XYZ file of C-alpha atoms in Angstrom:
355
model
C 0.120 0.070 0.018
C 1.114 3.513 -0.552
C 1.095 6.408 1.737
C -2.402 7.703 2.537
C -4.755 8.859 5.230
C -4.858 5.245 6.775
C -1.909 3.622 8.249
C -0.788 0.101 7.301
C 1.327 -2.425 9.253
C 3.911 -2.749 6.662
C 5.745 0.029 5.137
C 6.912 -0.287 1.450
C 9.513 2.102 -0.442
C 8.666 5.708 -0.617
C 6.065 6.851 -3.212
C 4.611 10.128 -4.023
C 1.114 9.006 -4.132
C -0.762 10.856 -1.613
C -4.549 11.974 -0.430
C -5.268 15.527 0.053
C -8.463 17.214 1.839
C -9.739 20.028 -0.558
C -13.294 21.630 0.030
C -14.525 18.684 1.704
C -13.443 16.238 -0.919
C -10.845 13.540 -0.836
C -8.303 13.860 -3.739
C -6.267 10.566 -4.464
C -3.405 11.463 -6.789
C -0.451 9.087 -8.029
C 1.824 10.909 -9.969
C 4.489 8.012 -10.044
C 1.863 6.338 -12.157
C 0.958 8.802 -14.499
C 0.594 12.610 -14.411
C -3.138 12.247 -14.925
C -3.691 9.592 -12.235
C -6.146 11.380 -10.144
C -9.671 11.072 -8.671
C -11.680 12.387 -6.038
C -14.524 11.083 -3.352
C -16.933 13.004 -1.571
C -19.797 12.173 0.794
C -23.088 13.774 -0.062
C -25.901 14.526 2.253
C -29.405 13.440 0.867
C -32.982 12.599 1.644
C -33.532 9.205 3.375
C -35.885 7.483 1.481
C -38.747 5.436 2.657
C -37.690 1.994 3.905
C -40.902 0.247 2.984
C -39.449 -2.509 0.568
C -40.495 -0.115 -2.489
C -37.508 0.419 -4.926
C -37.362 4.264 -5.161
C -35.510 6.478 -7.703
C -32.151 8.448 -6.819
C -32.569 11.258 -4.308
C -30.633 14.599 -4.783
C -27.449 15.576 -3.259
C -27.755 18.272 -0.913
C -24.226 19.156 -0.487
C -21.097 17.676 0.959
C -20.608 16.491 4.588
C -17.898 18.382 5.972
C -14.577 16.529 6.592
C -11.974 17.208 9.028
C -8.327 16.005 9.427
C -8.302 13.458 12.249
C -4.906 14.563 13.342
C -6.369 18.010 14.102
C -8.157 16.667 17.215
C -5.780 14.179 18.163
C -5.985 15.340 21.987
C -9.705 14.625 21.912
C -9.726 11.142 20.275
C -8.890 7.832 21.643
C -5.877 6.005 20.461
C -7.519 3.723 18.309
C -9.100 6.312 16.195
C -5.888 8.103 15.884
C -3.964 4.953 14.894
C -6.582 4.809 11.750
C -5.670 8.149 10.809
C -7.945 9.630 7.904
C -10.780 12.234 8.374
C -13.799 12.808 10.515
C -17.181 13.492 9.326
C -20.506 14.189 11.203
C -23.741 12.491 10.669
C -27.174 12.472 12.601
C -28.471 9.118 13.605
C -30.739 7.746 10.751
C -29.358 10.215 8.342
C -28.436 9.093 4.731
C -25.784 9.619 2.494
C -24.541 8.661 -0.907
C -20.780 8.591 -2.194
C -19.682 10.770 -5.222
C -16.698 9.989 -7.695
C -14.986 12.333 -9.709
C -11.868 11.856 -12.397
C -9.382 14.447 -13.307
C -10.858 16.852 -16.104
C -8.685 15.460 -18.758
C -10.579 13.497 -21.654
C -10.880 10.639 -21.445
C -10.801 10.654 -17.787
C -8.177 8.428 -15.799
C -10.004 5.023 -14.785
C -9.649 3.751 -11.264
C -10.781 0.962 -9.177
C -12.130 2.016 -6.060
C -13.145 -0.340 -2.951
C -15.755 0.914 -0.482
C -16.414 -0.801 2.776
C -18.413 0.080 6.096
C -16.989 -1.450 9.138
C -14.679 -3.480 6.884
C -17.543 -5.092 5.205
C -17.340 -4.426 1.018
C -20.343 -2.583 -0.091
C -20.275 -4.297 -3.419
C -19.691 -7.854 -2.535
C -20.366 -8.237 1.130
C -17.095 -9.872 1.835
C -14.548 -8.726 4.689
C -11.668 -6.254 3.814
C -8.693 -7.241 1.772
C -5.910 -4.805 0.706
C -6.238 -6.208 -2.864
C -8.979 -6.389 -5.843
C -11.054 -9.375 -6.221
C -13.049 -10.141 -9.412
C -15.141 -13.178 -8.342
C -17.395 -11.515 -7.120
C -16.185 -8.082 -7.941
C -15.538 -6.046 -4.931
C -14.880 -2.545 -6.231
C -16.587 -0.060 -8.490
C -14.919 1.285 -11.723
C -14.195 5.135 -12.331
C -15.312 7.011 -14.534
C -18.273 4.444 -15.284
C -19.574 4.478 -11.782
C -20.570 8.031 -10.634
C -21.727 7.185 -7.416
C -22.890 4.596 -5.033
C -25.880 5.175 -2.599
C -25.586 1.892 -0.572
C -25.116 -1.956 -0.408
C -25.441 -3.964 -3.620
C -28.241 -6.235 -2.393
C -29.567 -7.431 -6.001
C -28.787 -6.733 -9.570
C -29.789 -3.117 -9.992
C -31.020 -2.567 -6.450
C -29.136 -0.891 -3.292
C -30.118 -0.521 0.123
C -29.309 3.185 1.086
C -26.454 3.912 3.358
C -27.924 5.017 6.911
C -25.837 6.021 9.912
C -26.593 4.143 13.173
C -24.684 3.539 16.323
C -22.529 0.710 16.725
C -23.604 -1.691 19.226
C -27.294 -1.712 18.675
C -27.239 -4.372 16.017
C -28.306 -2.437 13.035
C -25.239 -1.924 11.294
C -24.015 -4.113 8.318
C -20.818 -4.756 9.983
C -22.725 -6.215 13.052
C -25.102 -8.260 10.983
C -22.358 -9.640 8.831
C -19.570 -10.270 11.419
C -21.554 -10.268 14.608
C -19.233 -7.579 16.231
C -19.298 -3.946 16.421
C -15.528 -3.054 16.047
C -14.739 -0.760 13.197
C -17.549 1.295 12.070
C -16.991 4.280 9.755
C -16.018 3.995 5.869
C -12.989 2.556 4.344
C -11.861 3.689 0.769
C -8.779 2.498 -1.358
C -8.189 3.556 -4.759
C -6.046 1.720 -7.271
C -5.266 3.692 -10.572
C -5.189 2.020 -14.024
C -1.757 0.859 -15.139
C -0.163 3.652 -17.278
C 0.334 1.677 -20.278
C -3.439 0.923 -20.270
C -4.474 4.425 -20.075
C -1.849 5.378 -23.036
C -3.639 2.785 -24.965
C -6.933 4.309 -24.361
C -5.666 7.834 -24.852
C -4.185 7.019 -28.292
C -7.611 5.470 -29.332
C -9.217 8.629 -28.451
C -6.621 10.936 -30.007
C -7.153 8.442 -33.546
C -10.913 9.047 -33.188
C -10.459 13.028 -32.529
C -8.205 12.889 -35.733
C -10.690 10.963 -37.869
C -13.436 13.516 -36.825
C -11.103 16.412 -37.150
C -4.050 19.613 2.425
C -2.127 16.341 2.719
C -3.887 14.545 5.430
C -2.531 14.921 9.440
C -5.499 19.988 25.838
C -8.968 19.396 26.180
C -10.417 16.127 27.544
C -10.887 13.306 25.288
C -14.545 12.731 24.185
C -16.410 9.387 23.838
C -15.085 7.288 21.018
C -17.362 8.473 17.904
C -18.770 4.823 17.432
C -21.075 5.232 14.404
C -21.247 2.832 11.414
C -23.739 2.564 8.375
C -26.768 0.411 8.389
C -29.080 -0.760 5.202
C -31.944 1.437 4.656
C -34.540 1.678 2.021
C -34.464 -0.003 -1.546
C -33.155 2.443 -4.316
C -32.836 1.314 -8.090
C -29.143 1.728 -8.940
C -26.713 -0.589 -10.941
C -23.239 -1.289 -9.663
C -21.361 -1.462 -13.152
C -19.247 -4.809 -14.019
C -15.405 -4.070 -14.681
C -15.113 -3.410 -18.326
C -11.438 -3.339 -18.408
C -10.524 -6.665 -16.374
C -8.363 -7.072 -13.274
C -5.228 -6.986 -14.832
C -5.837 -3.196 -15.991
C -5.115 -1.961 -12.344
C -1.939 -1.218 -10.700
C -2.252 -2.822 -7.664
C 1.419 -1.918 -6.641
C 0.132 1.648 -5.914
C -2.909 2.426 -3.817
C -4.066 4.924 -1.271
C -6.304 4.137 1.589
C -8.355 6.405 3.772
C -10.477 5.735 6.899
C -13.482 7.868 7.417
C -14.606 8.063 11.041
C -18.234 9.077 11.567
C -19.346 10.920 14.731
C -22.625 11.772 15.670
C -23.786 15.480 16.379
C -22.847 15.821 19.868
C -19.542 14.114 19.270
C -18.727 16.362 16.520
C -19.595 19.505 18.400
C -17.353 18.358 21.384
C -14.437 17.558 19.108
C -14.540 20.291 16.434
C -16.405 22.872 18.114
C -18.566 23.271 15.029
C -22.164 22.633 14.557
C -23.189 19.889 12.292
C -25.339 20.404 9.175
C -28.970 20.565 10.029
C -31.364 17.702 9.276
C -32.273 17.496 5.742
C -35.948 17.549 4.569
C -37.781 14.589 4.938
C -38.339 12.710 1.448
C -42.246 13.503 1.702
C -41.454 17.194 2.070
C -39.218 17.097 -0.947
C -41.512 15.174 -3.083
C -44.627 17.334 -1.882
C -42.454 20.645 -3.269
C -42.374 18.885 -6.533
C -38.544 18.673 -6.537
C -37.020 15.951 -8.781
C -35.625 12.532 -8.214
C -33.348 11.008 -10.569
C -32.673 7.838 -12.633
C -29.360 7.076 -14.176
C -28.818 4.293 -16.712
C -25.910 3.283 -18.772
C -27.190 0.659 -21.279
C -23.551 0.077 -22.590
C -22.340 -1.480 -19.281
C -23.304 -4.523 -17.624
C -24.261 -4.465 -13.898
C -23.033 -6.864 -11.240
C -25.305 -9.192 -9.472
C -26.378 -8.574 -5.747
C -23.989 -9.671 -3.083
C -24.845 -13.031 -1.647
C -23.671 -11.968 1.865
C -26.465 -9.330 1.762
C -29.355 -11.831 1.114
C -30.298 -12.037 4.817
C -29.749 -8.441 5.799
C -32.626 -6.754 7.594
C -33.129 -3.160 7.041
C -33.264 -0.434 9.602
C -36.977 -0.527 9.759
C -37.398 -4.189 9.617
C -34.834 -4.676 12.343
C -36.302 -2.162 14.625
C -39.811 -3.753 14.036
C -38.266 -7.211 15.172
C -36.571 -5.255 18.324
C -39.970 -3.284 19.137
C -38.311 -0.100 18.225
C -38.926 2.823 15.732
C -35.303 3.916 14.749
C -36.814 5.859 11.750
C -39.116 8.483 12.115
C -40.918 9.878 9.310
C -40.673 6.919 7.157
C -43.974 7.353 5.350
C -44.274 5.698 1.987
C -44.314 8.154 -1.185
C -46.995 7.673 -4.151
C -45.568 10.240 -6.636
C -42.359 11.356 -7.612
C -40.890 13.425 -10.456
C -38.234 11.405 -11.860
C -35.474 13.009 -14.262
C -33.465 10.643 -16.389
C -29.800 10.904 -16.458
C -27.563 9.301 -19.162
C -23.699 8.999 -19.248
C -23.458 11.240 -22.470
C -21.098 14.201 -22.659
C -20.012 15.465 -19.214
C -20.653 13.409 -16.136
C -24.315 14.191 -14.581
C -24.899 16.075 -11.491
C -27.715 15.108 -9.013
C -28.921 18.401 -7.183
C -32.413 19.291 -6.148
C -33.009 21.641 -9.010
C -35.709 24.437 -9.164
C -37.882 23.525 -12.139
């Protein structure tokens, strides 16, 4: 593994790859691989869709969650959180999010394979964390083909939304899959495409054009920010199959980041900042006539759902089993205005809109 915001037990030779935090977005750069090998990741606030076993379209982005360097608050964090490094992010309990991916602004964009896990359980395959890519089943998303991921891949073309819940109460995917509440948070590792493979893509692109003419780093310590992600409502979303093949990715170079999730009280105690206010409910948003979204790439095959997620209980279902109501304002929606997005030209942006 290369240098990044997470710490590895093994140290390899010095490389220049790095992760920087810029405007609440993580930027992964690999100049030793290729001058264009760069991608970014942000965490988007969004509506929590109803958890009623009805697949909904994609909700909008309501702005980035704020991110802060863990090392800036080392006097307030327990040693285990500091050892992981990375960044700190606030989420209200039962708040939803989606993860947005971006490539550099060159064309064609530099491809990446990116692994996303919550509590060290892969959001694509349901398998435990490994420091390498796996193809069968695929345990990563491919950029730029995958513009975002909103949740756990439970079946082909359907995900369950990422929902923040406390560790230790049995709701998180980590607890449901592994039986323990240990890690929480979000884990990300990015692998760039091999330079020679990208150069071949670039050469084809040029031929077609001719034919047409902040690196991541004494008050009392606060309670450990033990928040994880749990499966929420169903959403229509495809996780796309790798069109390049496992051999395309330069697994000698990788950068990893651990995102620690803090609840609103913990965030205020550590940073002195107020967290973002609660987003509107899905019902309020839909009643205002604002758009939802559908994204479909007919040229790319979707992966199947993870077998490990077959027996997952959603937050609402598990709450009912426990005699609890963890999701307030969980009413079903009968009407939504859906805007169709397609991967043509510049990458689509999901936002509330005004028309």
